[in-house]
Short mmCIF file of C-alpha atoms and ligand atoms in Angstrom, two decimals:
data_model
loop_
_atom_site.label_atom_id
_atom_site.label_comp_id
_atom_site.label_asym_id
_atom_site.label_seq_id
_atom_site.Cartn_x
_atom_site.Cartn_y
_atom_site.Cartn_z
CA MET A 83 -50.45 -17.77 19.50
CA THR A 84 -53.58 -19.84 20.41
CA ALA A 85 -56.11 -20.47 17.58
CA GLN A 86 -59.58 -19.15 17.61
CA ILE A 87 -62.32 -21.82 18.08
CA ILE A 88 -64.46 -22.12 15.29
CA ASP A 89 -68.18 -22.73 17.39
CA GLY A 90 -70.04 -25.04 15.17
CA LYS A 91 -72.49 -25.71 17.94
CA ALA A 92 -73.47 -21.74 17.66
CA THR A 93 -73.56 -21.40 14.25
CA ALA A 94 -75.61 -24.59 13.83
CA GLU A 95 -78.09 -23.42 16.29
CA LYS A 96 -78.47 -20.08 14.33
CA ILE A 97 -78.77 -22.07 10.86
CA ARG A 98 -81.85 -23.99 12.84
CA ASN A 99 -83.48 -21.05 14.56
CA GLU A 100 -83.29 -19.20 10.92
CA LEU A 101 -85.10 -22.39 9.67
CA ALA A 102 -87.46 -22.79 12.25
CA GLU A 103 -88.58 -18.99 11.38
CA ARG A 104 -89.02 -19.79 7.85
CA ILE A 105 -91.17 -23.13 8.46
CA ALA A 106 -93.57 -21.56 10.91
CA GLY A 107 -94.51 -19.30 8.02
CA TRP A 108 -95.31 -22.44 5.94
CA GLU A 109 -98.95 -24.29 5.98
CA VAL A 110 -97.62 -27.58 5.13
CA LYS A 111 -94.88 -28.17 6.80
CA PRO A 112 -91.66 -30.11 5.46
CA TYR A 113 -91.33 -33.81 5.97
CA LEU A 114 -88.01 -36.18 6.53
CA ALA A 115 -88.02 -40.10 6.77
CA VAL A 116 -85.19 -41.59 8.31
CA ILE A 117 -85.04 -45.25 7.67
CA LEU A 118 -82.94 -47.30 10.24
CA VAL A 119 -82.51 -51.17 9.72
CA GLY A 120 -80.97 -53.06 12.82
CA ASN A 121 -80.64 -52.25 16.49
CA ASP A 122 -76.89 -50.68 16.22
CA PRO A 123 -77.05 -48.18 19.57
CA ALA A 124 -74.93 -45.42 17.75
CA SER A 125 -77.02 -45.11 14.62
CA LEU A 126 -80.32 -45.02 16.87
CA ILE A 127 -78.96 -42.53 18.77
CA TYR A 128 -78.24 -40.32 15.50
CA ASP A 129 -81.31 -41.07 14.33
CA ARG A 130 -83.32 -39.45 17.09
CA ASN A 131 -81.38 -36.83 17.40
CA LYS A 132 -82.09 -36.18 13.91
CA GLN A 133 -85.54 -36.37 14.53
CA LYS A 134 -85.29 -34.26 17.64
CA ALA A 135 -83.78 -31.64 16.27
CA ALA A 136 -86.26 -31.52 12.75
CA GLN A 137 -89.54 -31.64 15.00
CA ALA A 138 -87.92 -28.73 17.30
CA MET A 139 -87.86 -26.51 14.39
CA GLY A 140 -91.10 -27.76 13.27
CA MET A 141 -90.73 -29.94 10.91
CA ALA A 142 -92.49 -33.51 10.64
CA CYS A 143 -89.78 -36.30 11.11
CA ASP A 144 -90.61 -40.18 11.55
CA ILE A 145 -88.25 -43.14 12.20
CA TYR A 146 -88.79 -45.92 9.96
CA HIS A 147 -87.38 -48.71 12.11
CA LEU A 148 -86.86 -52.01 10.81
CA PRO A 149 -85.67 -55.30 12.17
CA GLU A 150 -81.90 -56.43 11.17
CA GLU A 151 -83.09 -59.64 9.04
CA THR A 152 -85.04 -57.19 6.78
CA LYS A 153 -84.56 -58.41 2.98
CA GLU A 154 -83.01 -56.09 0.54
CA ASP A 155 -86.34 -56.49 -1.83
CA GLU A 156 -88.29 -55.14 1.30
CA LEU A 157 -86.14 -51.93 2.01
CA VAL A 158 -86.21 -51.18 -1.69
CA GLU A 159 -90.00 -51.50 -1.46
CA LEU A 160 -90.48 -48.95 1.47
CA ILE A 161 -87.95 -46.34 -0.19
CA GLU A 162 -89.98 -46.67 -3.46
CA ARG A 163 -93.43 -46.32 -1.40
CA LEU A 164 -91.63 -42.81 0.23
CA ASN A 165 -90.76 -41.84 -3.24
CA GLY A 166 -94.02 -41.81 -4.56
CA GLU A 167 -95.57 -40.00 -1.37
CA PRO A 168 -96.07 -36.10 -1.87
CA ARG A 169 -95.65 -35.44 1.51
CA VAL A 170 -92.47 -36.73 2.11
CA ASN A 171 -89.89 -34.41 1.12
CA GLY A 172 -86.50 -36.06 2.33
CA ILE A 173 -85.39 -39.27 2.78
CA LEU A 174 -82.37 -40.46 4.80
CA VAL A 175 -81.20 -44.16 5.29
CA GLN A 176 -79.00 -44.36 8.21
CA MET A 177 -75.70 -46.23 7.01
CA PRO A 178 -74.17 -48.76 7.57
CA LEU A 179 -76.52 -51.31 6.50
CA PRO A 180 -76.64 -55.12 7.88
CA ARG A 181 -74.09 -56.92 5.64
CA HIS A 182 -76.59 -58.62 3.31
CA ILE A 183 -78.25 -55.37 1.96
CA ASN A 184 -76.64 -53.84 -0.75
CA SER A 185 -75.60 -50.13 -0.04
CA SER A 186 -75.06 -48.80 -3.43
CA ARG A 187 -78.45 -50.19 -4.61
CA ILE A 188 -80.12 -48.91 -1.72
CA ILE A 189 -78.79 -45.35 -2.16
CA GLU A 190 -79.82 -45.35 -5.79
CA THR A 191 -83.24 -46.29 -5.07
CA ILE A 192 -84.02 -42.94 -3.25
CA ALA A 193 -85.38 -40.35 -5.55
CA HIS A 194 -82.93 -37.87 -6.35
CA GLU A 195 -85.05 -35.00 -5.46
CA LYS A 196 -85.30 -36.51 -2.08
CA ASP A 197 -81.90 -37.31 -1.38
CA VAL A 198 -81.17 -35.00 1.31
CA ASP A 199 -77.97 -36.75 2.26
CA GLY A 200 -76.94 -36.15 -1.42
CA PHE A 201 -75.12 -39.68 -1.37
CA GLY A 202 -76.57 -40.72 -4.59
CA PRO A 203 -74.83 -40.95 -8.28
CA TYR A 204 -77.12 -38.05 -9.22
CA ASN A 205 -76.49 -35.27 -6.52
CA ALA A 206 -72.86 -36.28 -6.38
CA GLY A 207 -72.64 -35.79 -10.41
CA LEU A 208 -73.90 -32.84 -10.21
CA LEU A 209 -71.57 -31.20 -7.48
CA HIS A 210 -69.03 -32.73 -9.48
CA GLU A 211 -69.77 -30.69 -12.23
CA ASN A 212 -70.67 -27.39 -10.08
CA ASP A 213 -74.23 -27.37 -11.12
CA PRO A 214 -76.13 -25.53 -8.50
CA ARG A 215 -79.20 -28.05 -8.49
CA ALA A 216 -76.60 -30.59 -6.66
CA MET A 217 -77.78 -31.46 -3.03
CA ALA A 218 -74.48 -31.71 -1.62
CA ALA A 219 -73.93 -34.03 1.44
CA ALA A 220 -74.51 -32.59 4.66
CA THR A 221 -71.19 -33.01 6.49
CA PRO A 222 -68.90 -31.31 3.93
CA LYS A 223 -71.58 -28.15 3.15
CA GLY A 224 -71.25 -27.54 7.15
CA ILE A 225 -67.37 -27.61 6.66
CA LEU A 226 -67.83 -25.16 4.09
CA TYR A 227 -70.37 -22.97 5.68
CA LEU A 228 -67.48 -22.66 8.49
CA LEU A 229 -65.01 -21.76 6.08
CA GLU A 230 -66.95 -19.32 4.65
CA GLN A 231 -68.34 -17.66 8.06
CA THR A 232 -64.56 -17.83 8.96
CA LEU A 233 -62.42 -17.14 6.09
CA GLY A 234 -65.01 -15.21 3.53
CA ASP A 235 -63.73 -15.72 -0.22
CA VAL A 236 -61.73 -18.93 0.16
CA THR A 237 -60.39 -18.61 -3.70
CA GLY A 238 -56.81 -19.51 -4.22
CA LYS A 239 -56.18 -21.13 -0.72
CA HIS A 240 -54.67 -24.29 -0.51
CA ALA A 241 -56.97 -26.94 0.96
CA VAL A 242 -55.66 -30.33 2.05
CA ILE A 243 -58.19 -32.80 2.68
CA ILE A 244 -56.83 -35.92 4.87
CA GLY A 245 -59.58 -38.58 3.47
CA ARG A 246 -61.22 -39.55 0.45
CA SER A 247 -64.48 -41.04 1.44
CA ASN A 248 -67.87 -40.47 -0.47
CA ILE A 249 -69.68 -38.99 2.26
CA VAL A 250 -66.65 -36.52 3.36
CA GLY A 251 -63.56 -36.08 1.98
CA ARG A 252 -64.35 -36.63 -2.19
CA PRO A 253 -67.87 -34.24 -1.81
CA LEU A 254 -65.92 -31.85 0.17
CA SER A 255 -62.72 -31.81 -2.45
CA SER A 256 -65.45 -30.90 -5.24
CA LEU A 257 -67.58 -28.15 -2.75
CA LEU A 258 -63.81 -26.23 -2.19
CA LEU A 259 -62.66 -26.73 -6.07
CA ASN A 260 -66.26 -25.14 -6.84
CA LYS A 261 -64.97 -22.48 -4.60
CA ASN A 262 -61.82 -22.01 -6.33
CA CYS A 263 -59.50 -23.61 -3.65
CA THR A 264 -56.53 -25.58 -5.08
CA VAL A 265 -57.52 -28.83 -3.47
CA THR A 266 -55.16 -31.77 -2.70
CA VAL A 267 -57.02 -35.14 -1.51
CA ALA A 268 -54.63 -37.37 0.59
CA HIS A 269 -55.15 -40.76 1.78
CA SER A 270 -53.85 -43.90 3.24
CA LYS A 271 -51.38 -44.24 0.52
CA THR A 272 -50.60 -40.85 0.63
CA VAL A 273 -46.83 -40.35 0.84
CA ASN A 274 -45.43 -37.85 3.53
CA LEU A 275 -48.49 -36.73 4.38
CA PRO A 276 -47.13 -34.28 6.95
CA ALA A 277 -44.86 -32.31 4.70
CA LEU A 278 -48.22 -32.21 2.55
CA ALA A 279 -50.49 -31.29 5.24
CA ARG A 280 -47.93 -28.20 6.29
CA GLN A 281 -48.46 -27.00 2.96
CA ALA A 282 -52.20 -26.23 3.60
CA ASP A 283 -54.25 -23.05 4.27
CA ILE A 284 -56.96 -24.89 5.16
CA LEU A 285 -56.39 -28.66 6.51
CA VAL A 286 -59.29 -30.97 7.12
CA ALA A 287 -59.09 -33.96 8.94
CA ALA A 288 -61.57 -36.69 7.99
CA CYS A 289 -59.62 -39.84 8.48
CA GLY A 290 -60.90 -41.50 11.53
CA GLN A 291 -57.62 -41.86 13.09
CA PRO A 292 -57.63 -40.34 16.35
CA LYS A 293 -55.19 -37.35 17.55
CA MET A 294 -53.26 -38.34 14.11
CA VAL A 295 -52.51 -34.89 12.97
CA LYS A 296 -49.79 -33.12 15.02
CA LYS A 297 -48.41 -29.83 15.67
CA ASP A 298 -45.86 -29.97 13.53
CA TRP A 299 -48.13 -31.17 10.41
CA VAL A 300 -49.85 -27.61 10.70
CA LYS A 301 -48.46 -24.25 9.15
CA GLU A 302 -48.42 -21.34 11.30
CA GLY A 303 -51.87 -19.52 11.02
CA ALA A 304 -53.50 -22.29 9.24
CA THR A 305 -57.37 -23.03 9.47
CA VAL A 306 -57.76 -26.83 10.90
CA ILE A 307 -61.21 -28.60 10.31
CA ASP A 308 -61.37 -32.13 12.52
CA VAL A 309 -64.08 -34.16 11.01
CA GLY A 310 -63.34 -37.32 13.26
CA ILE A 311 -65.12 -38.74 15.69
CA ASN A 312 -63.20 -41.01 17.69
CA ARG A 313 -63.31 -42.25 21.10
CA ILE A 314 -60.09 -42.77 23.41
CA ASP A 315 -60.77 -44.38 26.87
CA GLY A 316 -64.69 -43.63 26.48
CA LYS A 317 -63.50 -39.87 25.76
CA LEU A 318 -64.51 -38.12 22.59
CA CYS A 319 -61.75 -36.71 20.52
CA GLY A 320 -60.89 -35.89 16.81
CA ASP A 321 -58.55 -36.67 14.04
CA VAL A 322 -56.57 -33.78 15.07
CA ASP A 323 -54.48 -33.22 18.61
CA PHE A 324 -56.42 -30.40 19.34
CA ASP A 325 -53.99 -29.06 22.39
CA GLU A 326 -51.04 -29.08 20.20
CA VAL A 327 -52.31 -27.84 17.08
CA LYS A 328 -53.92 -24.91 18.95
CA GLU A 329 -50.91 -23.51 19.63
CA LYS A 330 -50.25 -23.17 15.54
CA ALA A 331 -53.28 -22.70 14.10
CA ALA A 332 -55.26 -19.42 13.28
CA TYR A 333 -58.62 -21.19 13.67
CA ILE A 334 -59.28 -24.77 14.68
CA THR A 335 -62.92 -26.85 15.12
CA PRO A 336 -63.15 -28.55 18.41
CA VAL A 337 -64.67 -32.04 19.01
CA PRO A 338 -67.04 -32.24 20.02
CA GLY A 339 -68.88 -29.03 19.23
CA GLY A 340 -67.40 -28.08 15.58
CA VAL A 341 -68.27 -29.99 12.80
CA GLY A 342 -70.64 -32.69 14.03
CA PRO A 343 -74.03 -29.88 15.19
CA MET A 344 -73.30 -28.55 11.26
CA THR A 345 -73.77 -32.19 9.85
CA ILE A 346 -77.67 -32.31 11.45
CA ALA A 347 -78.16 -28.33 10.43
CA MET A 348 -77.38 -29.08 6.84
CA LEU A 349 -79.25 -32.02 6.75
CA LEU A 350 -82.52 -30.16 7.75
CA ASP A 351 -81.35 -27.12 5.50
CA ASN A 352 -81.25 -29.85 2.40
CA THR A 353 -85.07 -31.06 3.52
CA CYS A 354 -86.41 -27.44 3.68
CA GLN A 355 -84.74 -26.83 -0.14
CA ALA A 356 -85.92 -30.17 -1.21
CA TYR A 357 -89.32 -28.97 -0.18
CA LEU A 358 -89.30 -25.98 -1.81
CA ASN A 359 -88.02 -27.33 -4.99
CA GLN A 360 -90.78 -29.81 -5.14
CA ASN A 361 -93.47 -27.61 -3.84
CA TYR A 362 -92.73 -24.33 -5.59
CA ASN A 363 -89.41 -25.06 -7.71
CA LEU A 364 -88.03 -21.63 -5.41
CA LYS A 365 -84.72 -21.38 -4.26
CA LYS A 366 -84.25 -20.96 -0.04
P1 NDP B 261 -63.76 -43.46 5.81
O1 NDP B 261 -63.14 -44.84 7.14
O2 NDP B 261 -64.65 -43.99 4.82
O3 NDP B 261 -62.86 -42.83 5.29
C1 NDP B 261 -61.39 -42.44 5.80
C2 NDP B 261 -60.54 -42.15 4.71
O4 NDP B 261 -59.35 -41.49 5.58
C3 NDP B 261 -59.89 -43.18 3.86
O5 NDP B 261 -59.88 -42.07 2.63
C4 NDP B 261 -58.54 -43.48 4.20
O6 NDP B 261 -58.02 -43.75 3.34
C5 NDP B 261 -58.27 -42.30 4.99
N1 NDP B 261 -57.43 -42.58 5.87
C6 NDP B 261 -57.56 -43.60 7.00
N2 NDP B 261 -56.35 -43.74 7.54
C7 NDP B 261 -55.47 -42.54 7.10
C8 NDP B 261 -54.10 -42.38 7.36
N3 NDP B 261 -53.29 -43.12 8.33
N4 NDP B 261 -53.57 -41.47 6.67
C9 NDP B 261 -54.26 -40.94 5.58
N5 NDP B 261 -55.15 -41.13 5.25
C10 NDP B 261 -56.16 -42.44 6.27
O7 NDP B 261 -64.31 -42.47 6.99
P2 NDP B 261 -65.31 -41.30 6.52
O8 NDP B 261 -65.02 -40.36 5.97
O9 NDP B 261 -66.88 -41.59 6.81
O10 NDP B 261 -65.35 -40.75 8.54
C11 NDP B 261 -64.05 -40.18 8.36
C12 NDP B 261 -64.23 -39.70 10.36
O11 NDP B 261 -65.09 -38.39 9.98
C13 NDP B 261 -64.73 -40.97 11.34
O12 NDP B 261 -63.90 -40.26 12.25
C14 NDP B 261 -65.87 -40.58 11.34
O13 NDP B 261 -66.47 -40.80 12.91
C15 NDP B 261 -66.18 -38.92 11.10
N6 NDP B 261 -67.48 -38.47 10.48
C16 NDP B 261 -67.75 -37.42 10.96
C17 NDP B 261 -68.84 -36.52 10.94
C18 NDP B 261 -69.35 -35.44 11.86
O14 NDP B 261 -70.55 -35.19 11.34
N7 NDP B 261 -68.84 -34.78 12.43
C19 NDP B 261 -69.75 -37.14 9.48
C20 NDP B 261 -69.18 -38.71 9.06
C21 NDP B 261 -67.87 -38.80 9.39
P3 NDP B 261 -58.24 -44.73 1.96
O15 NDP B 261 -59.04 -44.23 1.15
O16 NDP B 261 -57.04 -44.89 1.26
O17 NDP B 261 -58.56 -46.03 2.69
#
């Protein structure tokens, strides 16, 4: 059996086209402010890609690029100014921040209605409580979208998530629990991970360990979602050994072209939702 590939690139494009059509009808366009501190080349590429995608959809998007030595208080001041500007619908601060800046304080400064990354404690708390007002973090939201598109209703499925970070593992565990999955979250201290992973109907690898998930970790017919972005000898790969695992899984996401493109699409989706909430108190 060879797994069917879950095409995140095509799905993300469809979502972006649908959003673009809706935005075309809005007189005032949604506005996303992206803040980047320092000169990390990968972060700069990520942010430019976000800006390009936003602009291609008809949104306005500026990158506020600040020098590495920016003081924490200066960053807080900028965020507070953007919080108070009615035309700004979403604010995103690119992580990681330089070491002298306290990221928790920065994330907590973003107004919760503009927290389109969903990393702030208010939105994380709402998601944890299964409150529909929660703005869910983009990567887990994209994963859920792919899963529901592929499997339909995920009720009763056993999802094993490898990784417990605040940006992927934890929010994904809430999203899947809210959709009536039985969720197990594994991490670096989990004992006998391969045996646990083999119990999964849905196996999500978000641990940043290149090709860690092998064929014998996967139940026949499972759905495997690979969140990892790693490089081996300059070549991109995920946390799943794709060539092996595709022979056992029923569905699998590739790297690149799986979860990655969905993250940007869902960030822009969150920005549109924030725009509608702020301007019309409407659901999309
Ligand atoms: P973090 O480093 O914040 O978290 C990694 C998690 O994996 C931790 O919970 C850690 O456990 C766990 N882990 C690490 N090693 C092992 C192991 N050997 N066995 C089991 N668990 C392990 O990573 P992120 O969540 O930020 O990212 C994970 C991966 O996803 C990275 O490759 C990242 O680049 C990618 N990513 C991709 C995105 C996309 O859009 N496609 C978006 C965000 C991330 P512990 O808590 O015990 O340390």
